[in-house]
Coordinates of C-alpha atoms in Angstrom, one line a residue:
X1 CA 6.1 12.1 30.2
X2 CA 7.6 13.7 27.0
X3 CA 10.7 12.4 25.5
X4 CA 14.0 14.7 24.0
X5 CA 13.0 15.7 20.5
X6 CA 14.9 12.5 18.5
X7 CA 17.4 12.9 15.7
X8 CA 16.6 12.3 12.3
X9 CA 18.3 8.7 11.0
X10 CA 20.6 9.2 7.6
X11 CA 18.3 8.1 4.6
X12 CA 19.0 4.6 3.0
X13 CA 19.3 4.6 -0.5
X14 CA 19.9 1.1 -2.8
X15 CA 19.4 0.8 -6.6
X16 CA 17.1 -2.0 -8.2
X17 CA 19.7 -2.0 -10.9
X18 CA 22.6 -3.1 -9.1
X19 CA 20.3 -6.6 -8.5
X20 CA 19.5 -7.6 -11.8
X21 CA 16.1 -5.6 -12.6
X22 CA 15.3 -4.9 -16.1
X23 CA 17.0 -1.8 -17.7
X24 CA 15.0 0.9 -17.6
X25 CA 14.6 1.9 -20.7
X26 CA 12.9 5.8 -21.6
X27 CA 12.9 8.5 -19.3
X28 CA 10.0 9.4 -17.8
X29 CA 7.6 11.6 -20.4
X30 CA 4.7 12.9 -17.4
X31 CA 4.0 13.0 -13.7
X32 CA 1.2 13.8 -12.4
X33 CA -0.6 14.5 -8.6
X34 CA -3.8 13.8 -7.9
X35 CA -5.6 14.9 -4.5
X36 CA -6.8 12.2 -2.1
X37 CA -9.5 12.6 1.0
X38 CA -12.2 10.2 2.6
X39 CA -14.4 10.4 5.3
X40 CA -13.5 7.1 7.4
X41 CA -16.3 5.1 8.9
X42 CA -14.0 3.8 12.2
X43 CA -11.0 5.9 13.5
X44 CA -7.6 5.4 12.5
X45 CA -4.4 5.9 14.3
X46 CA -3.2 5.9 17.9
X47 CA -6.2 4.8 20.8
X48 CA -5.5 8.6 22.5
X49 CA -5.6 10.3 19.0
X50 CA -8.2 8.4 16.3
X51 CA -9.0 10.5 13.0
X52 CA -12.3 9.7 11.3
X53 CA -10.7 11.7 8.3
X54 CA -7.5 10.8 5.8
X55 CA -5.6 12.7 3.1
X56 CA -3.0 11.5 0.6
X57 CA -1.6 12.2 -2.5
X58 CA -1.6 9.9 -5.9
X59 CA 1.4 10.0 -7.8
X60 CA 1.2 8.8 -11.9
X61 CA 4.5 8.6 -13.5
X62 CA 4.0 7.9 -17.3
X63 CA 6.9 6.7 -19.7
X64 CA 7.3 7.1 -23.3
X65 CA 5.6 3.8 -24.0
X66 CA 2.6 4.4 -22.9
X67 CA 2.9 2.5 -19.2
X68 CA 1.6 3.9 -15.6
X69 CA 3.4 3.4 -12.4
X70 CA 1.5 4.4 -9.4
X71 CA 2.6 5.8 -5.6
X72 CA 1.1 7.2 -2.7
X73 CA 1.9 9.8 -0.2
X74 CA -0.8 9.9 2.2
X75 CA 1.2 10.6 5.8
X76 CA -0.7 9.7 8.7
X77 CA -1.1 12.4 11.7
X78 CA 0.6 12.1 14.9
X79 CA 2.5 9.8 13.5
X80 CA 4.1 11.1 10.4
X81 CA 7.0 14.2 11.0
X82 CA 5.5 15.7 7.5
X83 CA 2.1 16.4 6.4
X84 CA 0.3 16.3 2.8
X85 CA 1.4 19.9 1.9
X86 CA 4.8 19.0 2.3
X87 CA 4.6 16.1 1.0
X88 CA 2.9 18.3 -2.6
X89 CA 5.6 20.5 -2.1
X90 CA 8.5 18.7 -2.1
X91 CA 7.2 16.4 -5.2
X92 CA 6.7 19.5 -6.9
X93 CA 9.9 20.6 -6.6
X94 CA 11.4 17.3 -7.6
X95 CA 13.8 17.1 -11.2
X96 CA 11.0 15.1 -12.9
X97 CA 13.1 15.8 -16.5
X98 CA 16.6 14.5 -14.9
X99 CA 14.4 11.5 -13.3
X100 CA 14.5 7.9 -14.7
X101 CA 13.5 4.5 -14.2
X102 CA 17.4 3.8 -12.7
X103 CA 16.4 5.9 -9.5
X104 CA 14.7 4.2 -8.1
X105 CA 16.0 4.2 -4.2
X106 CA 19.0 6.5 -5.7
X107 CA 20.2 9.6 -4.2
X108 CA 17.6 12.4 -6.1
X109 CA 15.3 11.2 -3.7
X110 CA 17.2 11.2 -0.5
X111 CA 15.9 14.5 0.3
X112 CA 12.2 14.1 -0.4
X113 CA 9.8 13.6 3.0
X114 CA 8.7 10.1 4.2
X115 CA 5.5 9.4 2.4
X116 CA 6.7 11.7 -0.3
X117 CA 9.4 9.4 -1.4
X118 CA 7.3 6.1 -0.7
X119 CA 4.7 7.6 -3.9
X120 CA 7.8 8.2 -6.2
X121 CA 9.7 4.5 -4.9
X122 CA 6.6 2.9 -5.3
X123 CA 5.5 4.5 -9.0
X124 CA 8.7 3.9 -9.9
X125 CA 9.2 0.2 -9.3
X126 CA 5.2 -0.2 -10.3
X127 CA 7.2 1.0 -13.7
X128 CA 9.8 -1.6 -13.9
X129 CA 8.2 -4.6 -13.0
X130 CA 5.6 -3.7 -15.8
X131 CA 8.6 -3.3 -17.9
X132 CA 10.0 -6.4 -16.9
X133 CA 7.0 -8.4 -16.7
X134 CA 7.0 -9.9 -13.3
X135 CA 5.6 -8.4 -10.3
X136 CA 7.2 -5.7 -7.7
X137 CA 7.5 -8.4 -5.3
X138 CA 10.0 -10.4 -7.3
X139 CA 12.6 -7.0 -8.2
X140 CA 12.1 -6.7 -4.4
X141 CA 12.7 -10.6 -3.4
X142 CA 16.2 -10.1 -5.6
X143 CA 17.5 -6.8 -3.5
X144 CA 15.9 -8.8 -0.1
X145 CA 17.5 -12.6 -1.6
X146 CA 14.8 -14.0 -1.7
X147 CA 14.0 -14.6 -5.3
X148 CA 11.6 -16.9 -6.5
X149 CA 9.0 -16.2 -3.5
X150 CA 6.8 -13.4 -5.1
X151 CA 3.8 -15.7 -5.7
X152 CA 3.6 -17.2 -2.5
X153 CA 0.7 -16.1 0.0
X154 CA 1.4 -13.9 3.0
X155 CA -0.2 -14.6 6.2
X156 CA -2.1 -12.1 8.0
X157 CA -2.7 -11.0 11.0
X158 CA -5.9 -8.2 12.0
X159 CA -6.3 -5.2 13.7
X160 CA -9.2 -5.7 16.6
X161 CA -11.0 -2.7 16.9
X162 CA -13.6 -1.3 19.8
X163 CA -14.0 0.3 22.8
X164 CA -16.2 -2.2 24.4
X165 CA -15.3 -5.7 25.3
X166 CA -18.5 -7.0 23.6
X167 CA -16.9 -5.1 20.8
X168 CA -13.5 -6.4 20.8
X169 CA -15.0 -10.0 20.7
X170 CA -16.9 -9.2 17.6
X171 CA -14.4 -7.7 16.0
X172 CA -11.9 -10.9 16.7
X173 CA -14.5 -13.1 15.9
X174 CA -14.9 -11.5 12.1
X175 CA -11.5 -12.2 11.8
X176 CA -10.8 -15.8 13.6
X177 CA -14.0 -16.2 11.0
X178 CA -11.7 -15.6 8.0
X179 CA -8.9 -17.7 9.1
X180 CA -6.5 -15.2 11.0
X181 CA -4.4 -16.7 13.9
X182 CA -2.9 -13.5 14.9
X183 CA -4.6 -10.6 16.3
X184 CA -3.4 -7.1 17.5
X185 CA -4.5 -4.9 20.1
X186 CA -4.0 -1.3 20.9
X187 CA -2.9 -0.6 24.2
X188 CA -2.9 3.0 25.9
X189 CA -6.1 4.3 26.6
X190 CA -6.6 7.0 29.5
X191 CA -7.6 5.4 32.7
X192 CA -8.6 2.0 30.5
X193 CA -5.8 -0.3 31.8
X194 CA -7.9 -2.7 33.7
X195 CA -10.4 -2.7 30.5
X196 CA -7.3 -3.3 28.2
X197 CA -5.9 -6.3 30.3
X198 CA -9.7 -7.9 30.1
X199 CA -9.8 -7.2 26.3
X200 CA -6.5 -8.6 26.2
X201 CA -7.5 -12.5 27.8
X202 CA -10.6 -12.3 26.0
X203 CA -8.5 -11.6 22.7
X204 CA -5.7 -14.7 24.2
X205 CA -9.2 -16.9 25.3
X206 CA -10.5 -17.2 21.4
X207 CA -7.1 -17.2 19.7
X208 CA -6.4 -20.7 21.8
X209 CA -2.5 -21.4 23.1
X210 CA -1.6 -21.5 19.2
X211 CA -2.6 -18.1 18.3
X212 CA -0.9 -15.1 18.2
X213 CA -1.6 -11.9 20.2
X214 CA -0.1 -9.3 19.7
X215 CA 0.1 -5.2 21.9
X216 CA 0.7 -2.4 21.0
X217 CA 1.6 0.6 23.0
X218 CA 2.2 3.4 20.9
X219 CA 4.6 4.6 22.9
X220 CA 1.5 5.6 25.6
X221 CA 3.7 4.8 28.5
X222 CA 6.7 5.6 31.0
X223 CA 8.7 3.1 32.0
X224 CA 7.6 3.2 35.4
X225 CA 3.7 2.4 34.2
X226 CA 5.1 -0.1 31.6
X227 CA 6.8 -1.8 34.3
X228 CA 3.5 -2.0 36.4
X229 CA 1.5 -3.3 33.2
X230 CA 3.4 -5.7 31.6
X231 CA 4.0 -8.4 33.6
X232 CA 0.1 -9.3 34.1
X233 CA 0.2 -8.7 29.8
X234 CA 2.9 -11.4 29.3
X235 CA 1.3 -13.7 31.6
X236 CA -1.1 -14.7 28.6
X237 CA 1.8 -15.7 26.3
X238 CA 2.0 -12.4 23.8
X239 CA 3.7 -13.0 20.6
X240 CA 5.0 -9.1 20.9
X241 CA 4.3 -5.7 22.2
X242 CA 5.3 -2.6 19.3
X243 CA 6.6 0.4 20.8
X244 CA 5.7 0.1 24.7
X245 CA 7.7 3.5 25.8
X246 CA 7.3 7.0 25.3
X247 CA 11.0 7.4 25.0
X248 CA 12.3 4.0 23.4
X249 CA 15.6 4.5 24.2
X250 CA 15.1 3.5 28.0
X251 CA 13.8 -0.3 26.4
X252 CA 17.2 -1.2 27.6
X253 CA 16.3 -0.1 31.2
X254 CA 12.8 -1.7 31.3
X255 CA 14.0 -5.0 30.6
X256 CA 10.6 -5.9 28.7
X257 CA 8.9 -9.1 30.2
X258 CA 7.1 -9.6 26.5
X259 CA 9.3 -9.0 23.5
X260 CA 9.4 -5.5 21.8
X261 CA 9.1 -4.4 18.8
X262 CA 10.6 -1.4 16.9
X263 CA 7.8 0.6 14.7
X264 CA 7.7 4.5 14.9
X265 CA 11.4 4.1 16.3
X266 CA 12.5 2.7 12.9
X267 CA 11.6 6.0 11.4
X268 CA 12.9 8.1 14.0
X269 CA 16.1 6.8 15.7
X270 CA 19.3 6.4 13.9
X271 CA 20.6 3.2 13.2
X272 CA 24.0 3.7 15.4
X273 CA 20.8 3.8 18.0
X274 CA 18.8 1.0 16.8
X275 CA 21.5 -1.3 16.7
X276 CA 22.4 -1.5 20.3
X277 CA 18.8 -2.0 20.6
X278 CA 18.4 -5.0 18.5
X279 CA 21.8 -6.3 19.3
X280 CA 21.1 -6.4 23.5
X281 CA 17.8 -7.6 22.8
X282 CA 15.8 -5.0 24.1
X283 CA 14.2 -4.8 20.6
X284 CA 13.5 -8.1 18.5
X285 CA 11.3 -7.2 16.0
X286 CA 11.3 -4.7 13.1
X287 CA 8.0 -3.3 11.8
X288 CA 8.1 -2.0 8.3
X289 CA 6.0 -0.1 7.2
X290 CA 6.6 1.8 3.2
X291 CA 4.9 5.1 4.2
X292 CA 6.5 5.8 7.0
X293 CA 10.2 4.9 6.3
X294 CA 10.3 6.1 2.4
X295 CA 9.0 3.7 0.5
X296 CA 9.9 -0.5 -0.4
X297 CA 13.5 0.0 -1.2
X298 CA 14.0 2.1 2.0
X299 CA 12.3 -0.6 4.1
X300 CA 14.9 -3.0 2.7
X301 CA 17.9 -1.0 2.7
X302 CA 17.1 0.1 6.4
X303 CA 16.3 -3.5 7.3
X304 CA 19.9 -4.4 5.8
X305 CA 21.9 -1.8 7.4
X306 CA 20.4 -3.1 10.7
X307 CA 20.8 -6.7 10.4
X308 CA 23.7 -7.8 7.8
X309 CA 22.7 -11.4 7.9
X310 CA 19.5 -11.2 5.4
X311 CA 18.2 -14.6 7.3
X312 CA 18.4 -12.5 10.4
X313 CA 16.4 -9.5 8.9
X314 CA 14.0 -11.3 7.5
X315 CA 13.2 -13.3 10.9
X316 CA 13.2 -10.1 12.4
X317 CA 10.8 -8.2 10.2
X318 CA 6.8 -7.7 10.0
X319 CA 5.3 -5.8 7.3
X320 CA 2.6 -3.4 7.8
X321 CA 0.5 -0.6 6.2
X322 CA 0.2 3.0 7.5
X323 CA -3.5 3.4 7.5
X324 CA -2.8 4.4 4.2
X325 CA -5.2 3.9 0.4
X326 CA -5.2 1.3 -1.9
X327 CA -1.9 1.8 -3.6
X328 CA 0.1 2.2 -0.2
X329 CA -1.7 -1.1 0.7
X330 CA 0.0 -2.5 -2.6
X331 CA 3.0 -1.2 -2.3
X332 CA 3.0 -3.2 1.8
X333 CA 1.6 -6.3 0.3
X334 CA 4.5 -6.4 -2.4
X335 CA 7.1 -6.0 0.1
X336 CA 5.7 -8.4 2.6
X337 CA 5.6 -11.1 -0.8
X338 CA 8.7 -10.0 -1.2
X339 CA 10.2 -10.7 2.3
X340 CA 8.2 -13.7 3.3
X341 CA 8.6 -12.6 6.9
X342 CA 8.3 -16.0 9.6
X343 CA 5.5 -13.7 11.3
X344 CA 2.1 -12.6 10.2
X345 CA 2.0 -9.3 8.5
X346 CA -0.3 -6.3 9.4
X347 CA -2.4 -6.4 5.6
X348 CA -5.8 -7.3 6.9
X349 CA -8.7 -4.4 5.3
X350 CA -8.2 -1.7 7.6
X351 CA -10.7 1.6 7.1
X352 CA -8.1 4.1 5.6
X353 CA -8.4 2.4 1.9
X354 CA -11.2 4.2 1.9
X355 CA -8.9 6.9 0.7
X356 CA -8.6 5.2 -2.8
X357 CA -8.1 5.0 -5.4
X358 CA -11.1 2.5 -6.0
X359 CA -9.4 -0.8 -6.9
X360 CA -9.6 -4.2 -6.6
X361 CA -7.8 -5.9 -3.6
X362 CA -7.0 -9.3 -3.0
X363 CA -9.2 -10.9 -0.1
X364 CA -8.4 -12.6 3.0
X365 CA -8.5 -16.4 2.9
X366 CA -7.7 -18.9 5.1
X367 CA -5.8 -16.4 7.3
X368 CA -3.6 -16.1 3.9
X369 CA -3.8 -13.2 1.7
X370 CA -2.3 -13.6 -2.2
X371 CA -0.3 -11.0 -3.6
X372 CA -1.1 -9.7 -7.3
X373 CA 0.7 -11.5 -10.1
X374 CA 0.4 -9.0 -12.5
X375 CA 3.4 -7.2 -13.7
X376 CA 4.4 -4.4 -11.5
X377 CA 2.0 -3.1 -8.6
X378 CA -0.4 -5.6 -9.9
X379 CA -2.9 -2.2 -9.1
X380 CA -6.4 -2.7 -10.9
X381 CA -8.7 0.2 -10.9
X382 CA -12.3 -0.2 -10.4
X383 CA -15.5 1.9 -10.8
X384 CA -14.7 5.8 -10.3
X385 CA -10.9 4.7 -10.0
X386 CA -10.8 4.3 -13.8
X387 CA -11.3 8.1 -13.9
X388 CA -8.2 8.7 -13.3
X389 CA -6.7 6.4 -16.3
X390 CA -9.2 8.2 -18.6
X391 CA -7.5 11.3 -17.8
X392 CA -4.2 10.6 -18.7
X393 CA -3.5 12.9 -21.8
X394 CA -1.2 9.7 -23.1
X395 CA -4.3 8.2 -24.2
X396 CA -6.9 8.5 -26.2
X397 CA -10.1 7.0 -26.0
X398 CA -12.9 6.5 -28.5
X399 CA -16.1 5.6 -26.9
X400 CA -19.2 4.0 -28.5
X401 CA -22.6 3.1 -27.4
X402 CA -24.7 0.4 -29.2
X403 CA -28.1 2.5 -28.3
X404 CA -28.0 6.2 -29.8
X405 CA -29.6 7.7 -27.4
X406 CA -27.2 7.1 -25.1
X407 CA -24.1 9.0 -26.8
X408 CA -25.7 12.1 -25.4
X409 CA -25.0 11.1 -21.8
X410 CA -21.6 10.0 -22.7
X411 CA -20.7 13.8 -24.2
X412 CA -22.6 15.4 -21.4
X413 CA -20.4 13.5 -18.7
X414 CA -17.1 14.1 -21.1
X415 CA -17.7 17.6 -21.3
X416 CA -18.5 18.2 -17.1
X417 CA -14.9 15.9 -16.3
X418 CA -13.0 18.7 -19.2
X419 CA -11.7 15.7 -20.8
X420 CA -10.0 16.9 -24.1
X421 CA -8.6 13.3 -25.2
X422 CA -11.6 11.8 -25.6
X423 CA -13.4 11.7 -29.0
X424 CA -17.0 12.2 -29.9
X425 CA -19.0 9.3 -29.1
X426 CA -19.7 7.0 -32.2
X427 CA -22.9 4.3 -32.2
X428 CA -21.2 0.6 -32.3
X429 CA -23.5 -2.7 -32.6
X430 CA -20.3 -5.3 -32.6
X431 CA -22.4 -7.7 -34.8
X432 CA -21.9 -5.6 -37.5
X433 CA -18.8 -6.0 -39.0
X434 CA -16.3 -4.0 -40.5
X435 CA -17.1 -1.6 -37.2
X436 CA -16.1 0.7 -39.8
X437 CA -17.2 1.9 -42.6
X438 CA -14.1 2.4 -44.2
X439 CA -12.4 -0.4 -44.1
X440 CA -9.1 0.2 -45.7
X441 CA -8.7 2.6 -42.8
X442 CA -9.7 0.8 -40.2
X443 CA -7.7 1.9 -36.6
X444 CA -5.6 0.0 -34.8
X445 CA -6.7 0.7 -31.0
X446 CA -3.6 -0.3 -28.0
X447 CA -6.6 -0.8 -25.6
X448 CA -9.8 -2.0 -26.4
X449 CA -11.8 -1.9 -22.5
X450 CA -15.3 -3.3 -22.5
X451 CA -17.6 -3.0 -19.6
X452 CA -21.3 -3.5 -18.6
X453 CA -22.1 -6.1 -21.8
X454 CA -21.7 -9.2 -21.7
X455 CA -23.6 -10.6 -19.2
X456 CA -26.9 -8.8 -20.8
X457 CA -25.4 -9.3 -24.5
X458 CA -26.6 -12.3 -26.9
X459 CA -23.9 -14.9 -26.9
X460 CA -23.5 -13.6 -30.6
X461 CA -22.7 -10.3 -29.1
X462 CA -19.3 -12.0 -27.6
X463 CA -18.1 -13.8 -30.6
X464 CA -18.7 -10.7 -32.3
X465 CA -16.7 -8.7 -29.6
X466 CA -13.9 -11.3 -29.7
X467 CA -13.9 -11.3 -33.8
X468 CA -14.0 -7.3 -33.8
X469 CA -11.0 -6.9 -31.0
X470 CA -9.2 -9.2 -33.5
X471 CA -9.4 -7.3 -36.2
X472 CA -8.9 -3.8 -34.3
X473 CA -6.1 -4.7 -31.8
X474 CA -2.4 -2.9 -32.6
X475 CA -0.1 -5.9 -32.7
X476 CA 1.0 -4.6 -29.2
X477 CA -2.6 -4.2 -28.3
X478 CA -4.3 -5.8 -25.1

């Protein structure tokens, strides 16, 4: 069956600086786009159309002071309405010089694509909580009322993955073996409905009566099939099924036995259409996810114009990620800490952070995950990730190598990445102190970034380090 083509809901727009943020301060001085792709090792997406392959889009906004916010555009195919050329387009095209840290979720953005505005939302409040010095989850917790709850941990719930029921068990297993007591299946495979209902009391079996399952249908079916599927589905007790019609406004009609949840709809329907929805309860539940509906701020301000009563929404709501990299995942995560939905959220390690940037990510635990405390994102690149801070033409870096045989590699490997703000490499034992032979003009460095040392260095080597960053550091250093 193939629904009406569906009108495009009215953008939502609403202002950190109307809550209380921190004023913004400088314009921004640089933007930059950096191209994402990766080669996924499990398929992502919809059960009748998996991709092995992602693409994105990493957005660096730079202010005056020498702070990066980062975003992501990375749409996800079949899914998404735009794609990543749009999405380059249309950030392209954007007013960076009329841009500030006050629009964030304002009005120069209403016009920008999906994912598009979710990189420049996100890089944007990454900038102002580093400002401010407190997390995006707490500028976030003030627009959703619910301030003070940024530290807390969100619980988790997994994706199972696997087109064999031995493989569905494993993959369940992993997670109960982490501590998550809500897992998610995907529902709509081609002639797989008897294999899907098996997978499905297997999935209910492990999780135990206190568990929660959860379907989804990807809109795979008409209401006539749902009809015919669902009532064996909710005999095992499921928590929810997302988005079990192809056209979700007949939801009303199918008088779901299992209670539904809005996800691509959110994206898709306009709100004078989503309300009836929710308010007949056809609909229940409201899965956010950044990428697809714009970005944090968008998430909340739809989530407000559907539910008034903030309790409400946030009973109603279950964040999620769109397949998408490391910074999308952040951007989720914040607004998930930010929320403190009663359900699990959708943040388990799914296979499109692959995408990168390379970063360090908080870990499940316990079925809990923690969100970052650091100001801002709380985004922490790692390994090849740190390329891209090196490149920022904001900075620059003076590297040194205690062994002199090594500053050749170090210009070689400057010289192939066309790095022009990075000096010549300079042989540096941090025992011997000044660092500098001149001492009366010794530098004051705003970043002094060690790596690979210590844990091979003499324990005077540390002190040293520690003595020498002393002496070195701007009075604004770190």
């Amino acid at each position: 069956m193939t629904p009406e083509p569906l009108p495009m809901p009215k953008p939502s727009t609403m202002n950190l600086t109307t809550v209380g943020a921190p004023r913004p301060g400088p314009r921004l001085v640089r933007a930059e786009l950096h191209e994402l792709s990766a080669e996924l090792t499990s398929a992502v997406g919809a059960v009748r159309s998996p991709s092995l392959r992602r693409q994105g889009l990493l957005l660096r906004l730079c202010d005056a002071e020498g702070r990066a916010g980062w975003g992501e555009a990375s749409p996800l195919p079949g899914f998404s309405r735009e794609d990543v050329p749009a999405c380059q387009r249309a950030l392209a095209a954007l007013p960076w010089s009329r841009l500030s840290l006050d629009d964030a979720g304002g009005e120069l953005l209403g016009g920008l694509p999906a994912a598009a505005r979710c990189a420049v939302e996100t890089a944007l409040c990454d900038l102002i909580g580093q400002r401010g010095g407190e997390p995006v989850a707490s500028l976030l917790g003030r627009v959703a009322g619910q301030a003070g709850s940024a530290g807390l941990p969100v619980a988790v719930s997994a994706l199972v993955g696997g087109e064999s029921l031995a493989a569905v068990c494993a993959s369940a297993d992993e997670a109960l073996r982490r501590g998550v007591r809500a897992l998610k299946l995907k529902l709509g495979r081609p002639g797989r409905a008897d294999f899907e209902l098996e997978a499905a009391r297997a999935l209910r079996e492990r999780l135990g009566p206190g568990g929660a399952l959860r379907l989804d249908g990807n809109r795979a079916f008409s209401r006539d099939e749902a009809q015919r599927l669902l009532p064996a589905l909710a005999e095992l007790g499921p928590e929810l099924i997302e988005e079990p019609l192809a056209d979700p406004r007949e939801l009303v009609a199918l008088r779901s036995p299992i209670p539904v949840a809005l996800d691509e709809s959110l994206g898709q329907l306009p709100v004078d259409v989503l309300r009836p929805l929710l308010a007949c309860g056809a609909a229940s539940v409201a899965v956010l996810k950044p990428m697809a509906l714009g970005g944090p701020l968008s998430c909340l301000a739809l989530l407000a114009r559907l539910f008034p009563d903030p309790e409400v929404g946030r009973a109603a709501a279950c964040v999620t990620h769109f397949f998408d990299g490391t910074v999308g995942y952040l951007a989720a995560l914040q607004l998930a800490a930010a929320l403190r939905p009663v359900r699990a959220c959708g943040l388990d390690a799914h296979a499109g952070l692959a995408l990168g940037p390379q970063a360090v990510l908080p870990a499940v635990a316990g079925g809990m995950l923690q969100p970052p405390r650091r100001p801002g994102l709380g985004l922490v690149l790692d390994g090849a990730g740190r390329g891209l801070a090196l490149g920022s033409p904001l900075w620059t870096w003076q590297p040194t190598e205690v062994h002199r045989g090594a500053l050749y590699n170090i210009e070689v490997r400057v010289t192939q990445a066309g790095l022009d703000n990075v000096l010549d490499p300079m042989q540096l034992d941090v025992r011997s102190e000044p660092w500098f032979a001149d001492a009366a003009g010794q530098p004051a460095f705003d970043l002094i970034f060690c790596a690979n040392m210590l844990h091979i260095a003499p324990w005077e080597a540390g002190l040293a380090l520690l003595r020498g960053s002393a002496r070195h550091l701007a009075p604004s250093g770190k």
